[in-house]
Every structure is written in structure tokens, then in C-alpha cells.
GROMACS .gro file of C-alpha atoms in nm:
model
  357
    1MET     CA    1  -3.846   1.097   0.622
    2PHE     CA    2  -3.567   0.999   0.860
    3LYS     CA    3  -3.297   1.139   0.630
    4ARG     CA    4  -3.487   1.466   0.593
    5ASN     CA    5  -3.520   1.494   0.969
    6LEU     CA    6  -3.150   1.416   1.008
    7ALA     CA    7  -3.062   1.686   0.756
    8LYS     CA    8  -3.269   1.937   0.952
    9PHE     CA    9  -3.097   1.829   1.272
   10ASN     CA   10  -2.753   1.865   1.115
   11GLN     CA   11  -2.841   2.214   0.994
   12ALA     CA   12  -2.968   2.316   1.337
   13MET     CA   13  -2.657   2.180   1.507
   14GLY     CA   14  -2.420   2.346   1.261
   15PHE     CA   15  -2.306   2.033   1.076
   16GLN     CA   16  -2.208   2.123   0.721
   17ARG     CA   17  -2.187   1.932   0.396
   18SER     CA   18  -1.920   2.160   0.253
   19SER     CA   19  -1.592   1.996   0.160
   20TYR     CA   20  -1.301   2.003   0.402
   21TRP     CA   21  -1.064   2.197   0.180
   22GLN     CA   22  -1.157   2.539   0.055
   23LYS     CA   23  -1.005   2.848  -0.099
   24VAL     CA   24  -0.996   3.142   0.140
   25GLN     CA   25  -1.349   3.278   0.172
   26PRO     CA   26  -1.401   3.624   0.324
   27GLY     CA   27  -1.654   3.669   0.598
   28SER     CA   28  -1.659   3.316   0.738
   29ASP     CA   29  -1.668   3.274   1.114
   30LEU     CA   30  -1.404   3.073   1.296
   31SER     CA   31  -1.640   3.025   1.587
   32THR     CA   32  -1.851   2.788   1.374
   33LYS     CA   33  -1.561   2.557   1.288
   34GLU     CA   34  -1.594   2.278   1.547
   35THR     CA   35  -1.521   2.517   1.831
   36ALA     CA   36  -1.783   2.422   2.088
   37PRO     CA   37  -1.609   2.340   2.418
   38ASN     CA   38  -1.668   2.014   2.600
   39SER     CA   39  -1.958   2.049   2.841
   40SER     CA   40  -1.956   1.928   3.200
   41HIS     CA   41  -2.313   2.038   3.277
   42PRO     CA   42  -2.552   1.796   3.448
   43VAL     CA   43  -2.790   1.588   3.238
   44THR     CA   44  -3.084   1.791   3.107
   45ASN     CA   45  -3.375   1.731   2.872
   46GLU     CA   46  -3.152   1.866   2.594
   47ALA     CA   47  -2.890   1.601   2.676
   48VAL     CA   48  -3.158   1.334   2.662
   49SER     CA   49  -3.264   1.470   2.324
   50ASP     CA   50  -2.904   1.447   2.204
   51ASP     CA   51  -2.896   1.082   2.310
   52GLU     CA   52  -3.215   1.018   2.116
   53ASN     CA   53  -3.073   1.188   1.809
   54TYR     CA   54  -2.755   0.981   1.833
   55SER     CA   55  -2.960   0.662   1.861
   56SER     CA   56  -3.161   0.762   1.553
   57TRP     CA   57  -2.842   0.843   1.363
   58MET     CA   58  -2.704   0.498   1.447
   59VAL     CA   59  -2.986   0.337   1.252
   60ASP     CA   60  -2.789   0.428   0.940
   61HIS     CA   61  -2.446   0.401   1.109
   62PRO     CA   62  -2.463   0.103   1.347
   63SER     CA   63  -2.192   0.027   1.599
   64ALA     CA   64  -1.900  -0.165   1.450
   65LEU     CA   65  -1.892  -0.362   1.776
   66THR     CA   66  -2.249  -0.486   1.762
   67SER     CA   67  -2.212  -0.540   1.387
   68PHE     CA   68  -1.876  -0.717   1.417
   69ASP     CA   69  -1.998  -1.071   1.352
   70GLN     CA   70  -2.183  -0.968   1.038
   71MET     CA   71  -1.885  -0.764   0.919
   72MET     CA   72  -1.654  -1.063   0.957
   73LYS     CA   73  -1.908  -1.287   0.786
   74ASP     CA   74  -1.901  -1.050   0.489
   75ALA     CA   75  -1.519  -1.053   0.501
   76LYS     CA   76  -1.495  -1.429   0.464
   77GLY     CA   77  -1.262  -1.518   0.179
   78LYS     CA   78  -1.140  -1.161   0.140
   79LYS     CA   79  -0.808  -0.995   0.219
   80ILE     CA   80  -0.858  -0.735   0.492
   81VAL     CA   81  -0.635  -0.426   0.488
   82VAL     CA   82  -0.656  -0.198   0.793
   83PHE     CA   83  -0.628   0.182   0.776
   84LEU     CA   84  -0.633   0.401   1.087
   85ASP     CA   85  -0.640   0.771   1.162
   86TYR     CA   86  -0.439   0.880   1.468
   87ASP     CA   87  -0.575   1.179   1.665
   88GLY     CA   88  -0.923   1.111   1.799
   89THR     CA   89  -0.901   0.749   1.683
   90LEU     CA   90  -0.594   0.586   1.838
   91SER     CA   91  -0.541   0.868   2.088
   92PRO     CA   92  -0.781   1.112   2.256
   93ILE     CA   93  -0.810   1.471   2.140
   94VAL     CA   94  -0.605   1.681   2.385
   95ASN     CA   95  -0.536   2.052   2.437
   96ASP     CA   96  -0.163   2.014   2.368
   97PRO     CA   97  -0.110   1.840   2.030
   98ASP     CA   98   0.241   1.740   2.138
   99ARG     CA   99   0.090   1.528   2.416
  100ALA     CA  100  -0.155   1.324   2.207
  101PHE     CA  101  -0.006   0.998   2.332
  102MET     CA  102  -0.163   0.662   2.260
  103SER     CA  103  -0.192   0.417   2.547
  104ASP     CA  104   0.029   0.111   2.577
  105GLU     CA  105  -0.287  -0.099   2.539
  106MET     CA  106  -0.373   0.071   2.209
  107ARG     CA  107  -0.017   0.028   2.082
  108ALA     CA  108  -0.028  -0.342   2.167
  109ALA     CA  109  -0.363  -0.377   1.989
  110VAL     CA  110  -0.232  -0.212   1.670
  111ARG     CA  111   0.080  -0.430   1.686
  112GLU     CA  112  -0.137  -0.740   1.715
  113VAL     CA  113  -0.362  -0.639   1.426
  114ALA     CA  114  -0.055  -0.575   1.208
  115LYS     CA  115   0.059  -0.934   1.267
  116TYR     CA  116  -0.240  -1.056   1.070
  117PHE     CA  117  -0.332  -0.774   0.831
  118PRO     CA  118  -0.144  -0.509   0.633
  119THR     CA  119  -0.193  -0.200   0.851
  120ALA     CA  120  -0.143   0.170   0.780
  121ILE     CA  121  -0.187   0.489   0.980
  122ILE     CA  122  -0.294   0.788   0.770
  123SER     CA  123  -0.270   1.112   0.967
  124GLY     CA  124  -0.264   1.487   0.916
  125ARG     CA  125   0.043   1.495   1.139
  126SER     CA  126   0.392   1.481   0.995
  127ARG     CA  127   0.497   1.126   0.924
  128ASP     CA  128   0.790   1.140   1.165
  129LYS     CA  129   0.572   1.276   1.444
  130VAL     CA  130   0.300   1.014   1.413
  131LYS     CA  131   0.562   0.739   1.391
  132GLY     CA  132   0.716   0.878   1.709
  133PHE     CA  133   0.379   0.848   1.882
  134VAL     CA  134   0.302   0.496   1.756
  135GLN     CA  135   0.654   0.346   1.778
  136LEU     CA  136   0.581   0.040   1.565
  137ASN     CA  137   0.791  -0.082   1.273
  138ASN     CA  138   0.555  -0.334   1.115
  139ILE     CA  139   0.305  -0.085   0.970
  140TYR     CA  140   0.282   0.180   0.699
  141TYR     CA  141   0.286   0.550   0.791
  142ALA     CA  142   0.125   0.823   0.580
  143GLY     CA  143   0.168   1.175   0.717
  144SER     CA  144   0.044   1.516   0.602
  145HIS     CA  145  -0.295   1.375   0.497
  146GLY     CA  146  -0.126   1.116   0.277
  147MET     CA  147   0.131   1.343   0.111
  148ASP     CA  148   0.422   1.166   0.285
  149ILE     CA  149   0.401   0.786   0.274
  150MET     CA  150   0.651   0.535   0.406
  151ALA     CA  151   0.614   0.164   0.341
  152PRO     CA  152   0.804  -0.101   0.538
  153PRO     CA  153   0.998  -0.337   0.307
  154ARG     CA  154   0.835  -0.677   0.288
  155PRO     CA  155   0.750  -0.934   0.021
  156VAL     CA  156   0.399  -0.898  -0.115
  157ARG     CA  157   0.198  -1.079  -0.380
  158SER     CA  158   0.094  -0.858  -0.670
  159SER     CA  159  -0.238  -0.882  -0.850
  160ASP     CA  160  -0.078  -1.099  -1.123
  161GLY     CA  161   0.013  -1.359  -0.861
  162LYS     CA  162   0.388  -1.289  -0.863
  163CYS     CA  163   0.582  -1.215  -0.545
  164ARG     CA  164   0.775  -0.891  -0.522
  165THR     CA  165   0.930  -0.673  -0.253
  166VAL     CA  166   0.828  -0.314  -0.179
  167SER     CA  167   1.117  -0.109  -0.316
  168LEU     CA  168   1.371   0.071  -0.098
  169ASP     CA  169   1.546   0.399  -0.165
  170ARG     CA  170   1.913   0.412  -0.269
  171LYS     CA  171   2.030   0.404   0.092
  172GLY     CA  172   1.829   0.093   0.167
  173ASN     CA  173   1.570   0.277   0.375
  174ASP     CA  174   1.195   0.228   0.360
  175ALA     CA  175   1.030   0.348   0.039
  176VAL     CA  176   0.892   0.703   0.060
  177PHE     CA  177   0.631   0.866  -0.165
  178GLN     CA  178   0.592   1.247  -0.147
  179PRO     CA  179   0.371   1.399  -0.421
  180ALA     CA  180   0.403   1.753  -0.277
  181GLN     CA  181   0.782   1.762  -0.251
  182LYS     CA  182   0.817   2.079  -0.464
  183PHE     CA  183   0.607   2.279  -0.217
  184LEU     CA  184   0.843   2.233   0.079
  185PRO     CA  185   1.031   2.567   0.039
  186ALA     CA  186   0.703   2.759   0.029
  187ILE     CA  187   0.569   2.568   0.331
  188GLN     CA  188   0.875   2.670   0.532
  189LYS     CA  189   0.804   3.034   0.447
  190ILE     CA  190   0.439   2.993   0.544
  191LEU     CA  191   0.533   2.842   0.880
  192LYS     CA  192   0.760   3.134   0.959
  193GLU     CA  193   0.499   3.392   0.859
  194LEU     CA  194   0.230   3.214   1.060
  195GLU     CA  195   0.447   3.219   1.371
  196GLU     CA  196   0.496   3.594   1.332
  197ALA     CA  197   0.131   3.659   1.253
  198ILE     CA  198  -0.020   3.482   1.554
  199MET     CA  199   0.249   3.532   1.817
  200LYS     CA  200   0.039   3.791   2.004
  201ILE     CA  201  -0.274   3.573   2.022
  202PRO     CA  202  -0.270   3.379   2.353
  203GLY     CA  203  -0.319   3.004   2.312
  204ALA     CA  204  -0.265   2.994   1.935
  205ARG     CA  205   0.014   2.771   1.812
  206VAL     CA  206   0.160   2.662   1.480
  207GLU     CA  207   0.255   2.301   1.410
  208ASN     CA  208   0.492   2.197   1.133
  209ASN     CA  209   0.341   1.888   0.972
  210ARG     CA  210   0.598   1.890   0.692
  211PHE     CA  211   0.368   1.914   0.389
  212CYS     CA  212   0.102   2.116   0.565
  213ALA     CA  213   0.095   2.383   0.836
  214SER     CA  214  -0.152   2.358   1.122
  215VAL     CA  215  -0.279   2.643   1.340
  216HIS     CA  216  -0.429   2.509   1.664
  217PHE     CA  217  -0.682   2.724   1.846
  218ARG     CA  218  -0.817   2.485   2.111
  219GLN     CA  219  -0.670   2.705   2.385
  220VAL     CA  220  -0.752   3.040   2.221
  221ARG     CA  221  -1.012   3.264   2.386
  222GLU     CA  222  -1.335   3.275   2.189
  223GLU     CA  223  -1.317   3.653   2.155
  224ASP     CA  224  -0.985   3.609   1.969
  225TYR     CA  225  -1.121   3.364   1.709
  226GLY     CA  226  -1.204   3.631   1.453
  227THR     CA  227  -0.864   3.797   1.482
  228LEU     CA  228  -0.683   3.465   1.443
  229GLU     CA  229  -0.882   3.363   1.137
  230GLU     CA  230  -0.831   3.704   0.978
  231LYS     CA  231  -0.454   3.689   1.025
  232VAL     CA  232  -0.427   3.338   0.880
  233LYS     CA  233  -0.639   3.421   0.576
  234SER     CA  234  -0.459   3.750   0.518
  235MET     CA  235  -0.125   3.568   0.507
  236LEU     CA  236  -0.260   3.294   0.282
  237LYS     CA  237  -0.369   3.544   0.013
  238HIS     CA  238  -0.003   3.568  -0.086
  239TYR     CA  239   0.014   3.192  -0.155
  240PRO     CA  240  -0.234   3.107  -0.433
  241ASP     CA  241  -0.101   2.750  -0.462
  242PHE     CA  242  -0.223   2.668  -0.112
  243ARG     CA  243  -0.564   2.623   0.043
  244LEU     CA  244  -0.723   2.634   0.385
  245GLY     CA  245  -0.899   2.348   0.562
  246TRP     CA  246  -1.061   2.293   0.900
  247GLY     CA  247  -1.034   2.016   1.156
  248LYS     CA  248  -1.117   1.986   1.523
  249LYS     CA  249  -1.010   2.323   1.665
  250VAL     CA  250  -0.742   2.351   1.397
  251MET     CA  251  -0.691   2.535   1.068
  252GLU     CA  252  -0.468   2.359   0.815
  253ILE     CA  253  -0.285   2.502   0.515
  254ARG     CA  254  -0.171   2.263   0.246
  255PRO     CA  255  -0.080   2.259  -0.124
  256SER     CA  256  -0.367   2.275  -0.372
  257ILE     CA  257  -0.300   1.938  -0.528
  258GLU     CA  258  -0.546   1.657  -0.593
  259TRP     CA  259  -0.423   1.434  -0.314
  260ASP     CA  260  -0.591   1.336   0.011
  261LYS     CA  261  -0.640   1.042   0.245
  262GLY     CA  262  -0.850   0.866  -0.015
  263ASN     CA  263  -0.565   0.886  -0.267
  264ALA     CA  264  -0.328   0.760   0.002
  265LEU     CA  265  -0.552   0.459   0.064
  266GLU     CA  266  -0.554   0.376  -0.306
  267TYR     CA  267  -0.177   0.423  -0.332
  268LEU     CA  268  -0.113   0.187  -0.041
  269LEU     CA  269  -0.341  -0.078  -0.187
  270ASP     CA  270  -0.151  -0.048  -0.516
  271THR     CA  271   0.180  -0.074  -0.328
  272LEU     CA  272   0.057  -0.401  -0.179
  273GLY     CA  273  -0.038  -0.523  -0.525
  274LEU     CA  274  -0.405  -0.526  -0.420
  275GLY     CA  275  -0.535  -0.216  -0.599
  276ASN     CA  276  -0.722  -0.405  -0.871
  277CYS     CA  277  -0.816  -0.712  -0.670
  278THR     CA  278  -1.187  -0.778  -0.624
  279ASP     CA  279  -1.136  -0.983  -0.307
  280VAL     CA  280  -0.986  -0.700  -0.097
  281LEU     CA  281  -1.176  -0.548   0.192
  282PRO     CA  282  -1.033  -0.213   0.314
  283LEU     CA  283  -1.125  -0.134   0.673
  284TYR     CA  284  -1.078   0.234   0.764
  285ILE     CA  285  -1.135   0.389   1.108
  286GLY     CA  286  -1.121   0.768   1.150
  287ASP     CA  287  -1.290   1.056   1.329
  288ASP     CA  288  -1.203   1.367   1.129
  289ILE     CA  289  -1.365   1.530   0.828
  290THR     CA  290  -1.049   1.457   0.626
  291ASP     CA  291  -1.117   1.084   0.674
  292GLU     CA  292  -1.432   1.129   0.466
  293ASP     CA  293  -1.212   1.126   0.154
  294ALA     CA  294  -1.109   0.770   0.240
  295PHE     CA  295  -1.467   0.672   0.321
  296LYS     CA  296  -1.572   0.795  -0.024
  297VAL     CA  297  -1.305   0.580  -0.192
  298ILE     CA  298  -1.427   0.271  -0.006
  299GLN     CA  299  -1.785   0.354  -0.093
  300LYS     CA  300  -1.688   0.388  -0.461
  301ARG     CA  301  -1.508   0.051  -0.453
  302GLY     CA  302  -1.835  -0.111  -0.350
  303GLN     CA  303  -1.691  -0.316  -0.066
  304GLY     CA  304  -1.510  -0.231   0.255
  305CYS     CA  305  -1.578  -0.113   0.608
  306PRO     CA  306  -1.563   0.265   0.661
  307ILE     CA  307  -1.598   0.333   1.035
  308VAL     CA  308  -1.638   0.681   1.183
  309VAL     CA  309  -1.542   0.759   1.543
  310THR     CA  310  -1.786   1.011   1.689
  311SER     CA  311  -1.990   1.078   2.002
  312SER     CA  312  -2.248   1.288   1.818
  313PRO     CA  313  -2.443   1.264   1.491
  314LYS     CA  314  -2.254   1.389   1.187
  315ASP     CA  315  -2.284   1.384   0.812
  316THR     CA  316  -2.060   1.098   0.698
  317LYS     CA  317  -1.998   0.844   0.424
  318ALA     CA  318  -1.908   0.583   0.686
  319SER     CA  319  -2.121   0.271   0.714
  320TYR     CA  320  -2.042   0.197   1.079
  321SER     CA  321  -1.950   0.392   1.390
  322LEU     CA  322  -1.755   0.373   1.713
  323TYR     CA  323  -1.821   0.613   2.000
  324GLU     CA  324  -1.466   0.696   2.114
  325PRO     CA  325  -1.105   0.565   2.107
  326SER     CA  326  -1.180   0.314   2.384
  327GLU     CA  327  -1.424   0.144   2.148
  328VAL     CA  328  -1.158   0.151   1.874
  329LEU     CA  329  -0.933  -0.040   2.113
  330THR     CA  330  -1.204  -0.298   2.178
  331PHE     CA  331  -1.269  -0.336   1.805
  332LEU     CA  332  -0.902  -0.384   1.716
  333LEU     CA  333  -0.851  -0.643   1.990
  334ARG     CA  334  -1.156  -0.829   1.872
  335LEU     CA  335  -1.037  -0.817   1.511
  336ALA     CA  336  -0.700  -0.964   1.605
  337ARG     CA  337  -0.862  -1.238   1.815
  338TRP     CA  338  -1.099  -1.320   1.531
  339ARG     CA  339  -0.811  -1.373   1.287
  340LYS     CA  340  -0.598  -1.553   1.544
  341SER     CA  341  -0.874  -1.801   1.613
  342SER     CA  342  -0.950  -1.853   1.247
  343SER     CA  343  -0.848  -2.190   1.117
  344SER     CA  344  -0.740  -2.030   0.790
  345SER     CA  345  -0.513  -1.765   0.945
  346ARG     CA  346  -0.194  -1.919   0.809
  347SER     CA  347  -0.324  -1.945   0.453
  348VAL     CA  348  -0.466  -1.590   0.463
  349LEU     CA  349  -0.135  -1.458   0.592
  350SER     CA  350   0.043  -1.629   0.303
  351GLN     CA  351  -0.199  -1.479   0.049
  352VAL     CA  352  -0.180  -1.125   0.186
  353TRP     CA  353   0.193  -1.097   0.250
  354GLY     CA  354   0.312  -1.331  -0.023
  355VAL     CA  355   0.515  -1.545   0.219
  356SER     CA  356   0.509  -1.917   0.264
  357GLY     CA  357   0.339  -2.077   0.561
   0.00000   0.00000   0.00000
């Protein structure tokens, strides 16, 4: 009964079960794609109802903070690997995507977590851009929704028990994996055409995320939504090897290849030599619909901690929730303290990284 009521609520509120990526569909309405502005109205009965709905939703998606002790109890004897989204998870969602800075406190928390667990950030941003925001060298970076992965060189223990080092390129730089490399010339053309197509729409902006092109409309007037969507879709008709996706006030164009954040998670586990291990517990925190691909992979593995960051009920494969980035900060600090205080931290570190104590 609860799930049926939740489904009705999602339908009424405009939450959709459709997949993130889609071929261009005529007649869709941009105004329905996560465009509702933040409200600053006083508390009303409707706001109270929203709180009640969120509380009901949390029955199936409890807070990762209140569930922390049980989560760590379940993690006992397992190798935790941490995966993080960036925008809306480590940093707040802002009007200007170039100013989505993470706080010094959040950076310190991620640095501390990475001391004890293999840690990766998987973002829709370009890899270089997200690395510029985070400014840490002891973690993995996967940009363009996992189509551009960089792994820091370090010794790891493979699933057969042998120690090996993550390979470097010929110049001795960090290893890079780019499954959509052949699409780069076309993406450059798309970026140029997008700039020309939307230049007369106030507030619209194009972002080069290397293996995907993003069109932000957070600062676009609502009456211009239809025009913007029409221009983007009209341009995309000339590129059949690309598809259109939606995020929070953003349209994203990327190659039509079978690769997403879930594939990136699996690739990184394989890179660590942990892909086939039964004692690995992936912990993934993200807020966007593209993170659902990673949640699905964890769900399929049968063990792990998928955590969604959201302040409102949403259809998700996540098992746990956090309300906003400030709660992500609290969770990461607590995770680092938990491992630091663990009497087995040195032996776990040796097992995960393949280094001697």
C-alpha cells in the first residue's frame, strides 16, 4: 500500500521513472525537467504535507547518519571503496556552474576518507574541471559520467592475492581510460553549433565537459524554455550517434555508447583488483539521476551502500539517504573517524592497498 501511495505521489509531483538518457523525442516540455525554482515562501499546510511525505519516503530510504552504526556493523570484515558524485553532493547546486566550489571542510573530509579507503569521484563534469575543484591527488577522478577515468598510481592487491601497480601511460602520468575517444571531433562540432544556436537566449550557457556537452538553463526565463529545447533538439537531429539526457536544470548531449557511472564504478573496482571479490562493499553517494546507474550496479552486486542526496522524495534505487551536502560532510567525517578508531585499521589498509603495515 505504501509503495502504491508513493507511486501516486511521484506521479502527482512530476517524478518520472523514465531513464536518464533518451533519443530526441518531439513534443516534450523542458519546463517539466527539474525546473521548479527554489521557494522562499513561508511554511504552509502544503509544506507540512511535503515534510510528511518525505518522512514516509524515508521509511524505505533511511538516513545514512541514523543508520551509520548498522551500516558499519554490516561492513565488518569487508573492504570499503568510496564513490562520490560532485555537484549537489560535495558542493551545493549553484546558478553559475563555474562557481560550484566545495568548502575547505569538505575537501579535508574527502582527503581524510581517502587515507583509509580507495576513493573516487565520478562526475558529469570534465575530469580536469572536477579535479580543479577538488584539488586532491590521492583519489581517482572519473569525468564525463565515467567516460574519462584517471587512476593515481599505487600498489594494489589483485583478486588472486598478488600485488601489482596501476599502470601509467608512456610518459609516466596517471593511467587514463577513455572509451569515447573517437567521438571527440564530433563533440567539438556540437559544442560550436550549440554556442551559435543558443547565443540569443538570455541565461543559457554551454559547458564543455570533454566527452559530453552540457546546456545549462538555470538562469533562463521560463518563457524561453521551449525555444531552448527546440534549438538543442533541432541541432542534435544531425548527430545520430549522440543522445540527449536531463539533469538538474541542464540538458546533456553525449555519445550513444553503453557506458555510464555504473560502468565506471565496475571499471574502478576492476582496476583495484576488487571486481570479483565477494568481501568488497562499494559505498556510493550521489544526488543526480545519472547516479542511479551506479546504484543499480550496487543493487545487482547484492552488497554495498547506495546513498542518495535529496531534500524531497524521489524514485531511486538507493538504500539510504542524506538530506543535503552538509549531511554528506558529517557522514564522511564520521566514516573516517570510525576507521581511524578501529583497531584493525592498519591490517585493513594493508589488505585494500596491498602495502605492508
